[in-house]
Amino acid sequence: MAHVESGRPLLAVTDLKKHYPIRGSLLKRSRGSVRAVDGVSFAVKAGERFGLVGESGCGKTTLGRMIAGAHSATGGRITFEAQDGAPIEVTQLRGAALRRYLAQTQMVFQDPYSSLNPRRTVMQIVEEPMICLTDWDAERRKARVLRLLDDVGLDHRHAHRYPHAFSGGQRQRIGIARALAVGPRLLVCDEAVSALDVSIRGQIINLLRDLSAKLDLAIIFVSHDLGVVRHLCQRIAVMYAGRLVEIAASARLFEAPRHPYTEALLSAIPSVDPDATLRPIILDGDVADPGERPAGCSFHPRCRYAQDICRRKDPPLRAVGTEAHLVACHFAEDLHLRGNRMR
Amino acid sequence: MATPSLRADASTLVEVTDLHVEFPTREGVVHAVRGVSFAIREGETLGIVGESGSGKSVSSQAMLRILPRPGRISRGSIRWHQRLPDGAVRATEITELGDRSSQMNALRRREMSLIMQEPMSALSPVHTIGNQIVERLRLGGSMTRAEARLKAIDLMRSVGIPNPEKRIDAYTFELSGGMRQRAMIAMAIGNAPRLLIADEPTTAVDVTIQAQVIRLLQSLQDSLRMSILIITHDLGVVATLAHRIAVMYRGEIVELGPVRDILKDPRHPYTQGLLRSVASLETSDEDSVATIPGVVPHPFEVVPGCPFHPRCSAFMPGVCDRVAPERTRLAPDREVRCHIYQSRA
Ligand SMILES: Nc1ncnc2c1ncn2[C@@H]1O[C@H](COP(=O)(O)OP(=O)(O)OP(=O)(O)O)[C@@H](O)[C@H]1O
Ligand SMILES: Nc1ncnc2c1ncn2[C@@H]1O[C@H](COP(=O)(O)OP(=O)(O)OP(=O)(O)O)[C@@H](O)[C@H]1O
Ligand SMILES: [Mg+2]
Ligand SMILES: [Mg+2]
């Protein structure tokens, strides 16, 4: 397992929040808010591959978009280390400074079909961010497109084709080439492989791993495919109802999870082995709603280990066992939770 | 997990024979589906897996006669068997109906429904999610608006959307990717169809909600004898839900059979490669993931012989690159399209 050298973080997120107002359905007055991201803190180092998993609707896309500068934050800080080592406060950037930051942080989306403009050739699609975010001349841009196509394993012959007839995997490569065009140091991938078959998924993971090593590129990888996340990422954060509930090294998280939600998640990975014996832990009760957070721990209504304190007191994210394993559960030391080695 | 079992008395609901679909485009013709044949029985779940771009979605769109332009069925038959109240069975040839004929509309309203791969292109951005589910429910029959609204809230809860009483008035942009997908599922199961076509129904949801959706589909199947055609890249989902699997590569079904047999003992070199990728994703943490070597040819390229031969580890020169393999029956319920087995048969 590769370990990232301890050093200064490339990206530090501190108590980040995004609240969406809830529209009143009759009176158009706001009725409180959906706390999609509600006090998230973590740091990612240069070249590190960081996984983000969690319940559907828990705020992963919102968090990723704030980091990539596509959404404003309601509160908290995002600090990025500029090339010269000076910290940039992303949440306060405007205009030219924001554009310089956007060149450093790029996003790859889930849907390889609708995220590429059908009226532009592959060449034009990959070149576009260079036109918007750099002052490079046409010759330099074209040469770079061809290099990028090599990097992501696409044939030059395809540069002047339109995206409609490409396969999903090829389109996802085009999306990655476009994201790499302006030389970012951080890539946010939101479900970037979930539309692809397993063999192509493997190719893209291998590609991202190589690129991250070669270019010292940090990756925040959001996915529901836990096997893929374990394979690609050195550390994984588990999110539930707008908060991080556990952060640990990948192998450790899978083998010895310490948060009951993580345990349930790992238990529900369906196996291809028709004789597999691991039974999913069924989470009773309603799926978490960031619009109506219960008192105490957000997970307590569905937690099979919940005690009185869980209904009253919100557990902070704290180190348990080692500095590198963070858990938000009152009973993190006491519970013996089931991991999933997968095979 | 035990492989799901199927009732012995099941009879065929729909039978697809030698289906071909083409897209004539300015740059050339894409032959997206090339002679696909399969049947789905009542109460059965058939899983379709395979390469990205191999024609899985297009095959299901042909069954519903909702092919995107300029796609057209160029050959083949799709036979729908409808059980009438008196017990008799009426067969309808779907390829002979007009896309928008009243018969086809009735089939789509009452007999088959679809969970689309891309919820955003199926849902309207200008109507609330609740109104869209209510409209769909009212298409099916005689519900009043108020009844349909209550039913919609129930459906939304059953697919795991939190606080459905409130979310029913939300617009799609206010929902997360997985919530949109669950809204689509609610819409598709609302009218208790005979056949549910689920195209990647759970890619946007986490595994605990996925398990909930799978249990819901299984219980609907048990209570209504609904048939399911599920298209997915997740072989774990197929292993849990499907009775049989069809494996597609470049417009053809290369292997078809009971789910357990194929997962335990894949025969086609493409299926073997796919399962090796899955196994390598599930096991090692250190090494790169095992993938099938070579690249998928561009859809306009014509590949002579077996479409998989340029990437196949069992490639036999002079055979595989010249002659297209025929379907070979390995067991009563199992077939494969590969020269290795053809020469032995
Ligand atoms: N524009 C918006 N207005 C109001 N609420 C929103 C908006 N966008 C997202 N939300 C809400 O914020 C919460 C988090 O959504 P987000 O898309 O970040 O979740 P996610 O973790 O990416 O989920 P998924 O895994 O399903 O993609 C959800 O409850 C969603 O309904
Ligand atoms: N509108 C279109 N015009 C031209 N070609 C098309 C069109 N729609 C689909 N195709 C072609 O049909 C082929 C099959 O596409 P289909 O969407 O069925 O693949 P799939 O097996 O569902 O893949 P995935 O797993 O990525 O969803 C593809 O090669 C694609 O290029
Ligand atoms: Mg999302
Ligand atoms: Mg598809």
Short mmCIF file of N, CA and C and ligand atoms in Angstrom, two decimals, chain A residues 113 164-166 168 195, chain B residues 23 25 30 32 51-58 68-70 117 200 233 299, ligand 2:
data_model
loop_
_atom_site.label_atom_id
_atom_site.label_comp_id
_atom_site.label_asym_id
_atom_site.label_seq_id
_atom_site.Cartn_x
_atom_site.Cartn_y
_atom_site.Cartn_z
N TYR A 113 -22.00 10.82 -21.58
CA TYR A 113 -22.83 11.09 -22.76
C TYR A 113 -23.23 12.55 -22.83
N HIS A 164 -20.50 11.65 -30.71
CA HIS A 164 -21.71 10.83 -30.60
C HIS A 164 -21.47 9.34 -30.80
N ALA A 165 -20.51 8.98 -31.64
CA ALA A 165 -20.37 7.57 -31.94
C ALA A 165 -19.31 6.87 -31.08
N PHE A 166 -18.69 7.59 -30.16
CA PHE A 166 -17.70 6.95 -29.30
C PHE A 166 -18.38 6.11 -28.23
N GLY A 168 -18.78 4.62 -24.34
CA GLY A 168 -18.75 5.30 -23.05
C GLY A 168 -17.34 5.45 -22.50
N ALA A 195 -20.61 4.63 -15.20
CA ALA A 195 -21.38 4.28 -16.40
C ALA A 195 -20.64 3.27 -17.29
N PHE B 23 -28.11 2.57 -37.08
CA PHE B 23 -28.16 4.03 -37.06
C PHE B 23 -27.45 4.56 -38.29
N THR B 25 -25.83 7.30 -40.08
CA THR B 25 -25.41 8.66 -39.76
C THR B 25 -24.62 9.22 -40.94
N VAL B 30 -23.94 2.83 -38.16
CA VAL B 30 -23.59 2.09 -36.96
C VAL B 30 -24.56 0.92 -36.85
N ALA B 32 -25.74 -1.26 -34.55
CA ALA B 32 -25.64 -1.31 -33.08
C ALA B 32 -26.07 -2.65 -32.50
N GLU B 51 -20.07 -5.16 -22.63
CA GLU B 51 -19.24 -4.02 -22.96
C GLU B 51 -20.05 -2.72 -23.04
N SER B 52 -19.43 -1.61 -22.67
CA SER B 52 -20.06 -0.30 -22.89
C SER B 52 -20.21 -0.09 -24.39
N GLY B 53 -21.41 0.27 -24.82
CA GLY B 53 -21.64 0.51 -26.25
C GLY B 53 -21.95 -0.75 -27.03
N SER B 54 -22.27 -1.86 -26.36
CA SER B 54 -22.49 -3.11 -27.09
C SER B 54 -23.92 -3.28 -27.57
N GLY B 55 -24.81 -2.34 -27.26
CA GLY B 55 -26.17 -2.43 -27.77
C GLY B 55 -27.20 -2.86 -26.75
N LYS B 56 -26.85 -2.81 -25.48
CA LYS B 56 -27.79 -3.23 -24.43
C LYS B 56 -28.98 -2.29 -24.36
N SER B 57 -28.70 -0.99 -24.24
CA SER B 57 -29.81 -0.03 -24.15
C SER B 57 -30.61 0.00 -25.45
N VAL B 58 -29.90 -0.02 -26.57
CA VAL B 58 -30.58 0.04 -27.87
C VAL B 58 -31.52 -1.15 -28.04
N PRO B 68 -33.87 6.14 -30.36
CA PRO B 68 -33.56 7.53 -30.72
C PRO B 68 -33.28 7.62 -32.22
N ARG B 69 -33.59 8.76 -32.81
CA ARG B 69 -33.29 8.98 -34.21
C ARG B 69 -31.79 8.89 -34.44
N PRO B 70 -31.30 8.45 -35.56
CA PRO B 70 -32.02 7.88 -36.69
C PRO B 70 -32.12 6.35 -36.62
N GLN B 117 -31.66 4.75 -18.32
CA GLN B 117 -30.28 4.87 -17.85
C GLN B 117 -29.96 6.30 -17.39
N GLU B 200 -29.62 0.07 -15.98
CA GLU B 200 -28.71 0.63 -14.97
C GLU B 200 -29.50 1.34 -13.87
N HIS B 233 -23.86 -3.03 -15.33
CA HIS B 233 -22.45 -3.40 -15.32
C HIS B 233 -22.07 -4.04 -14.00
N PRO B 299 -17.18 2.28 -33.70
CA PRO B 299 -18.42 1.67 -34.20
C PRO B 299 -18.55 1.64 -35.74
N1 LIG C 2 -28.28 8.27 -31.72
C1 LIG C 2 -27.28 7.46 -32.13
N2 LIG C 2 -26.61 7.70 -33.27
C2 LIG C 2 -25.61 6.90 -33.67
N3 LIG C 2 -25.19 5.81 -32.99
C3 LIG C 2 -25.83 5.51 -31.86
C4 LIG C 2 -26.89 6.32 -31.36
N4 LIG C 2 -27.32 5.78 -30.18
C5 LIG C 2 -26.56 4.68 -29.99
N5 LIG C 2 -25.67 4.52 -30.99
C6 LIG C 2 -24.67 3.46 -31.11
O1 LIG C 2 -25.26 2.24 -30.72
C7 LIG C 2 -24.31 1.44 -30.02
C8 LIG C 2 -24.97 0.77 -28.85
O2 LIG C 2 -25.34 1.74 -27.88
P1 LIG C 2 -26.05 1.37 -26.51
O3 LIG C 2 -26.45 2.66 -25.91
O4 LIG C 2 -27.10 0.35 -26.71
O5 LIG C 2 -24.87 0.72 -25.67
P2 LIG C 2 -24.94 0.05 -24.23
O6 LIG C 2 -24.61 -1.38 -24.39
O7 LIG C 2 -26.22 0.41 -23.56
O8 LIG C 2 -23.71 0.78 -23.51
P3 LIG C 2 -23.53 1.37 -22.04
O9 LIG C 2 -23.14 0.23 -21.20
O10 LIG C 2 -22.38 2.33 -22.20
O11 LIG C 2 -24.81 2.02 -21.66
C9 LIG C 2 -23.14 2.33 -29.66
O12 LIG C 2 -22.00 1.88 -30.32
C10 LIG C 2 -23.50 3.70 -30.17
O13 LIG C 2 -22.41 4.24 -30.87
#
